[in-house]
XYZ file of C-alpha atoms in Angstrom:
319
model
C 63.887 7.696 -40.159
C 62.925 4.056 -39.058
C 62.864 2.831 -35.482
C 62.399 -0.298 -33.766
C 61.377 -0.521 -29.976
C 62.454 -3.411 -28.083
C 59.622 -4.323 -25.687
C 55.827 -3.584 -25.623
C 55.643 -1.637 -22.138
C 52.946 0.444 -20.735
C 54.877 3.468 -21.102
C 55.795 2.650 -24.630
C 52.317 1.926 -25.374
C 50.731 5.136 -23.607
C 53.212 7.548 -24.357
C 56.402 6.607 -26.661
C 54.458 5.036 -29.905
C 51.657 8.059 -29.837
C 54.922 10.374 -29.477
C 56.464 8.416 -32.680
C 53.242 8.790 -34.679
C 52.818 12.543 -34.386
C 56.509 13.203 -35.538
C 57.001 13.407 -39.455
C 60.257 11.913 -39.647
C 59.413 8.808 -38.414
C 58.485 6.661 -41.324
C 58.203 3.033 -39.903
C 58.039 1.714 -36.126
C 59.203 -2.037 -35.960
C 58.581 -3.599 -32.551
C 60.077 -6.423 -30.831
C 57.596 -7.897 -28.392
C 57.760 -11.423 -26.236
C 53.772 -10.618 -25.661
C 51.525 -12.982 -27.862
C 48.723 -11.861 -29.079
C 49.656 -8.075 -29.706
C 47.311 -5.434 -29.675
C 49.159 -3.468 -31.958
C 48.325 0.105 -31.897
C 50.673 1.184 -34.907
C 48.509 2.305 -37.942
C 49.511 0.073 -41.064
C 51.092 3.059 -42.933
C 53.722 3.467 -40.322
C 53.897 -0.340 -39.156
C 57.193 -2.193 -39.733
C 58.289 -5.741 -38.728
C 57.267 -7.468 -35.411
C 59.528 -9.749 -34.299
C 59.002 -11.912 -31.236
C 62.642 -12.468 -30.315
C 64.755 -9.631 -29.288
C 67.986 -10.881 -30.621
C 66.573 -11.693 -34.118
C 65.239 -8.212 -34.086
C 68.258 -6.457 -33.563
C 69.889 -8.674 -35.899
C 67.503 -8.098 -38.845
C 66.400 -4.474 -38.185
C 68.271 -2.041 -40.868
C 67.397 1.007 -39.448
C 69.383 3.294 -37.576
C 67.672 3.935 -33.930
C 66.531 1.837 -31.406
C 64.223 2.670 -28.292
C 64.822 0.198 -25.342
C 61.159 -0.176 -23.254
C 61.995 -3.317 -20.840
C 62.258 -3.976 -16.961
C 65.300 -1.844 -15.545
C 67.814 -4.919 -15.077
C 67.412 -5.599 -18.907
C 68.202 -2.696 -20.193
C 72.217 -2.860 -20.187
C 72.317 -5.865 -22.385
C 69.936 -4.809 -25.023
C 71.717 -0.972 -24.889
C 74.682 -2.684 -25.427
C 73.636 -5.233 -28.244
C 72.127 -2.369 -30.225
C 75.465 -0.208 -29.866
C 76.901 -3.232 -30.762
C 75.101 -2.866 -34.337
C 75.844 0.731 -34.475
C 72.279 1.796 -33.625
C 71.427 4.939 -31.620
C 69.975 4.227 -28.347
C 67.032 5.950 -26.517
C 66.022 4.099 -23.173
C 63.609 4.296 -20.556
C 64.713 5.816 -17.445
C 66.465 4.696 -15.254
C 68.574 3.836 -18.263
C 70.716 1.558 -16.121
C 70.432 -0.224 -12.823
C 74.021 0.364 -11.649
C 76.797 3.114 -12.208
C 79.300 0.988 -14.084
C 76.940 -0.054 -16.497
C 76.218 3.500 -17.425
C 80.050 4.118 -17.712
C 80.491 1.274 -19.879
C 77.758 2.087 -22.084
C 78.521 5.735 -22.369
C 82.091 5.067 -23.386
C 81.026 2.824 -26.022
C 78.523 5.002 -27.492
C 80.986 8.250 -27.525
C 83.544 5.731 -28.664
C 81.993 4.834 -31.562
C 79.920 8.117 -32.094
C 76.652 6.986 -31.486
C 73.728 8.926 -29.540
C 72.809 7.135 -25.994
C 69.922 9.030 -24.633
C 68.023 8.464 -21.373
C 64.357 9.278 -21.697
C 63.719 11.077 -18.575
C 61.737 13.491 -20.273
C 59.697 15.884 -18.057
C 62.303 18.815 -18.102
C 61.034 18.849 -21.954
C 57.491 20.321 -20.892
C 56.882 23.793 -21.534
C 55.609 23.751 -17.908
C 59.175 23.034 -16.615
C 60.829 25.427 -19.123
C 58.793 28.249 -17.668
C 59.786 27.379 -14.172
C 63.308 27.386 -14.736
C 62.631 30.817 -16.631
C 61.431 32.056 -13.147
C 63.771 30.826 -11.304
C 66.884 32.474 -13.854
C 64.958 35.529 -14.020
C 64.970 36.095 -10.363
C 69.083 36.466 -10.230
C 69.039 35.309 -6.615
C 70.044 31.912 -5.311
C 67.304 29.187 -5.241
C 66.270 28.779 -1.545
C 64.207 25.281 -1.539
C 62.440 23.220 -3.809
C 60.459 20.030 -2.357
C 59.481 17.695 -4.850
C 56.619 14.520 -4.143
C 55.852 11.412 -6.417
C 53.416 9.050 -4.481
C 51.100 6.652 -6.059
C 48.519 3.518 -4.603
C 50.518 0.144 -4.381
C 50.941 -1.189 -8.096
C 49.710 -5.132 -9.548
C 52.015 -7.689 -7.422
C 53.185 -8.854 -10.418
C 54.632 -5.378 -11.609
C 58.531 -5.680 -12.193
C 59.099 -2.811 -9.689
C 58.679 -5.329 -6.939
C 60.639 -8.106 -8.207
C 64.589 -7.924 -7.123
C 65.640 -9.742 -10.180
C 64.157 -7.042 -12.736
C 65.901 -3.863 -11.089
C 63.230 -3.325 -8.347
C 62.241 -0.616 -5.729
C 61.168 2.906 -5.488
C 64.945 4.324 -5.410
C 65.636 3.070 -9.050
C 61.879 3.778 -10.392
C 61.713 7.571 -9.065
C 65.004 8.261 -7.858
C 65.777 9.812 -11.312
C 63.448 12.535 -10.922
C 65.231 13.443 -7.589
C 68.518 13.603 -9.483
C 67.242 15.341 -12.397
C 65.535 17.749 -10.270
C 69.149 18.461 -8.725
C 70.521 18.985 -12.458
C 67.997 20.850 -13.904
C 66.981 23.402 -11.302
C 70.554 24.056 -9.422
C 72.964 23.149 -12.391
C 75.195 21.561 -9.866
C 75.884 18.647 -7.404
C 75.201 18.892 -4.176
C 77.905 18.789 -1.042
C 75.813 16.564 1.113
C 72.944 14.045 0.667
C 70.706 12.486 3.442
C 68.051 9.606 2.644
C 66.134 7.402 4.494
C 64.135 4.104 2.860
C 60.779 4.439 4.638
C 59.168 1.447 3.773
C 60.094 -1.760 2.269
C 57.646 -5.186 1.465
C 58.135 -8.459 2.662
C 60.713 -9.201 0.102
C 62.947 -6.287 1.325
C 62.024 -3.960 -2.046
C 62.101 -0.386 -1.105
C 58.515 1.205 -1.185
C 59.137 4.582 -0.202
C 61.957 6.865 0.672
C 63.226 10.587 1.163
C 65.618 12.718 0.944
C 67.488 15.841 1.474
C 70.356 17.025 -0.885
C 72.234 20.492 0.502
C 73.956 22.530 -1.769
C 76.887 24.937 -1.099
C 74.855 28.292 -1.302
C 72.872 26.692 1.519
C 69.801 25.606 -0.653
C 67.728 22.510 -0.316
C 66.270 20.114 -2.132
C 64.065 17.788 -0.428
C 62.305 14.737 -1.575
C 59.353 12.124 -0.815
C 58.613 9.059 -3.312
C 56.092 6.360 -2.486
C 54.475 3.400 -4.245
C 52.146 3.108 -0.828
C 50.402 6.606 -0.639
C 47.694 8.451 -2.413
C 48.941 9.960 -5.855
C 50.578 13.161 -5.756
C 53.116 14.257 -8.438
C 54.384 18.018 -7.564
C 56.939 20.147 -7.260
C 57.176 23.537 -4.905
C 59.836 26.164 -4.857
C 60.827 28.889 -2.262
C 63.118 31.936 -3.387
C 63.683 35.150 -1.907
C 61.201 37.115 -3.678
C 58.801 34.139 -4.937
C 56.831 30.862 -4.350
C 55.407 28.596 -6.709
C 53.753 25.180 -6.972
C 52.821 22.892 -9.591
C 50.958 19.318 -10.225
C 51.809 16.782 -12.423
C 55.146 17.794 -13.281
C 56.853 14.756 -13.632
C 54.103 12.831 -15.941
C 52.408 15.831 -17.328
C 49.844 14.328 -19.669
C 50.299 15.373 -23.480
C 46.296 16.956 -23.965
C 45.851 19.286 -20.988
C 46.993 22.657 -20.117
C 48.461 22.708 -16.737
C 48.731 25.648 -14.039
C 51.570 26.848 -12.009
C 50.444 28.810 -8.606
C 52.559 31.757 -7.900
C 52.756 34.364 -4.879
C 55.080 37.330 -4.864
C 54.944 40.191 -2.454
C 52.228 38.288 -0.353
C 49.880 38.444 -3.897
C 48.894 35.361 -6.060
C 48.397 34.524 -9.476
C 47.871 31.575 -11.484
C 49.774 31.076 -14.697
C 48.131 28.547 -17.402
C 50.699 26.607 -19.455
C 50.037 25.344 -22.879
C 50.107 21.655 -23.957
C 53.039 19.568 -24.754
C 53.681 15.993 -25.183
C 57.046 15.571 -22.985
C 58.061 12.305 -25.219
C 57.438 13.704 -28.647
C 59.761 16.762 -27.895
C 62.414 14.459 -26.395
C 62.437 12.495 -29.237
C 62.522 15.307 -31.820
C 65.612 16.856 -29.892
C 67.285 13.606 -30.298
C 66.530 13.175 -33.841
C 67.539 16.485 -34.474
C 70.742 16.097 -32.547
C 71.635 12.602 -34.445
C 71.126 14.620 -37.802
C 73.556 17.537 -36.743
C 75.889 14.971 -34.920
C 75.445 17.059 -31.579
C 74.008 14.510 -29.700
C 77.137 14.215 -26.990
C 75.190 16.183 -24.473
C 72.895 13.273 -24.057
C 75.357 10.615 -22.755
C 77.108 13.507 -20.184
C 73.375 13.940 -18.712
C 72.864 9.892 -18.346
C 76.420 9.501 -16.771
C 76.080 12.544 -14.382
C 72.385 11.485 -12.950
C 74.065 7.906 -13.023
C 76.354 9.170 -10.717
C 74.343 10.978 -8.581
C 71.699 8.006 -8.469
C 74.315 5.563 -7.249
C 75.856 7.906 -4.169
C 71.673 7.909 -2.980
C 71.303 4.139 -3.275
C 74.510 3.380 -1.673
C 73.710 5.668 1.150
C 73.171 3.606 4.467
C 69.527 3.778 4.326
C 67.312 2.365 7.393
C 64.239 0.873 6.632
C 61.465 2.274 9.399
């Protein structure tokens, strides 16, 4: 299969292209980028056409799969154009910046029997699969999860600080919060409390906290920031266990990760095998397209967009 990447973002260069190169089913990688000159990291044997205009790329491309990797506010336009050309689409998270766009894109994709998949890929790593297995084997309600993803400020010209490009920490990392709810609890919360805890001089939210409460009394707590020391972790408390782990939301492809587990006041460390979340996600998409079983991706995208829209519309107050 051939693929067209629209946008030559940092995530495309660091994770998407290496993942594609690792997959035998990807024969050619075409690229649409407005950057010039290009440091093209695609080897010649898999290098397809390079376009400097997105519209030209969509018009001339003859493959069947597109990956959109652009600033958040540009996703909807180029998802729409790709779907209009009957391409299957993968897109960086957040797929779109509002629920209306999500509903429109999903409806169009489903009506035209096209795959639309959001690359919120962390759940594909073996680490997450082990955590879910530990929770399910307990056979008791999960009590509490605490998720943290913080990092120091980005370069001032980063699109995450630009309101016109879909800025803010809630859009950038809220996807991790809502997917935590889906992956670990498997249902929607009955109550959400959220607060923007810091904003910059342009009014862009740079830190936020939230609490999701479920009908069982369980709780998901989260803190996400672009103004703090780096922390990327999750911890979980059940009736008979506690575990914590690092790097869960952006696990590197080339290192083993560790889960610290406590049961009966005894601790142990579990070492988890390496895994490329992006490669595993893309391979799942490719297999689903081949088997015509890709409808679940649109359902996940829409469910996450619905919950993220609720969080964004809460009466936040910056401190």
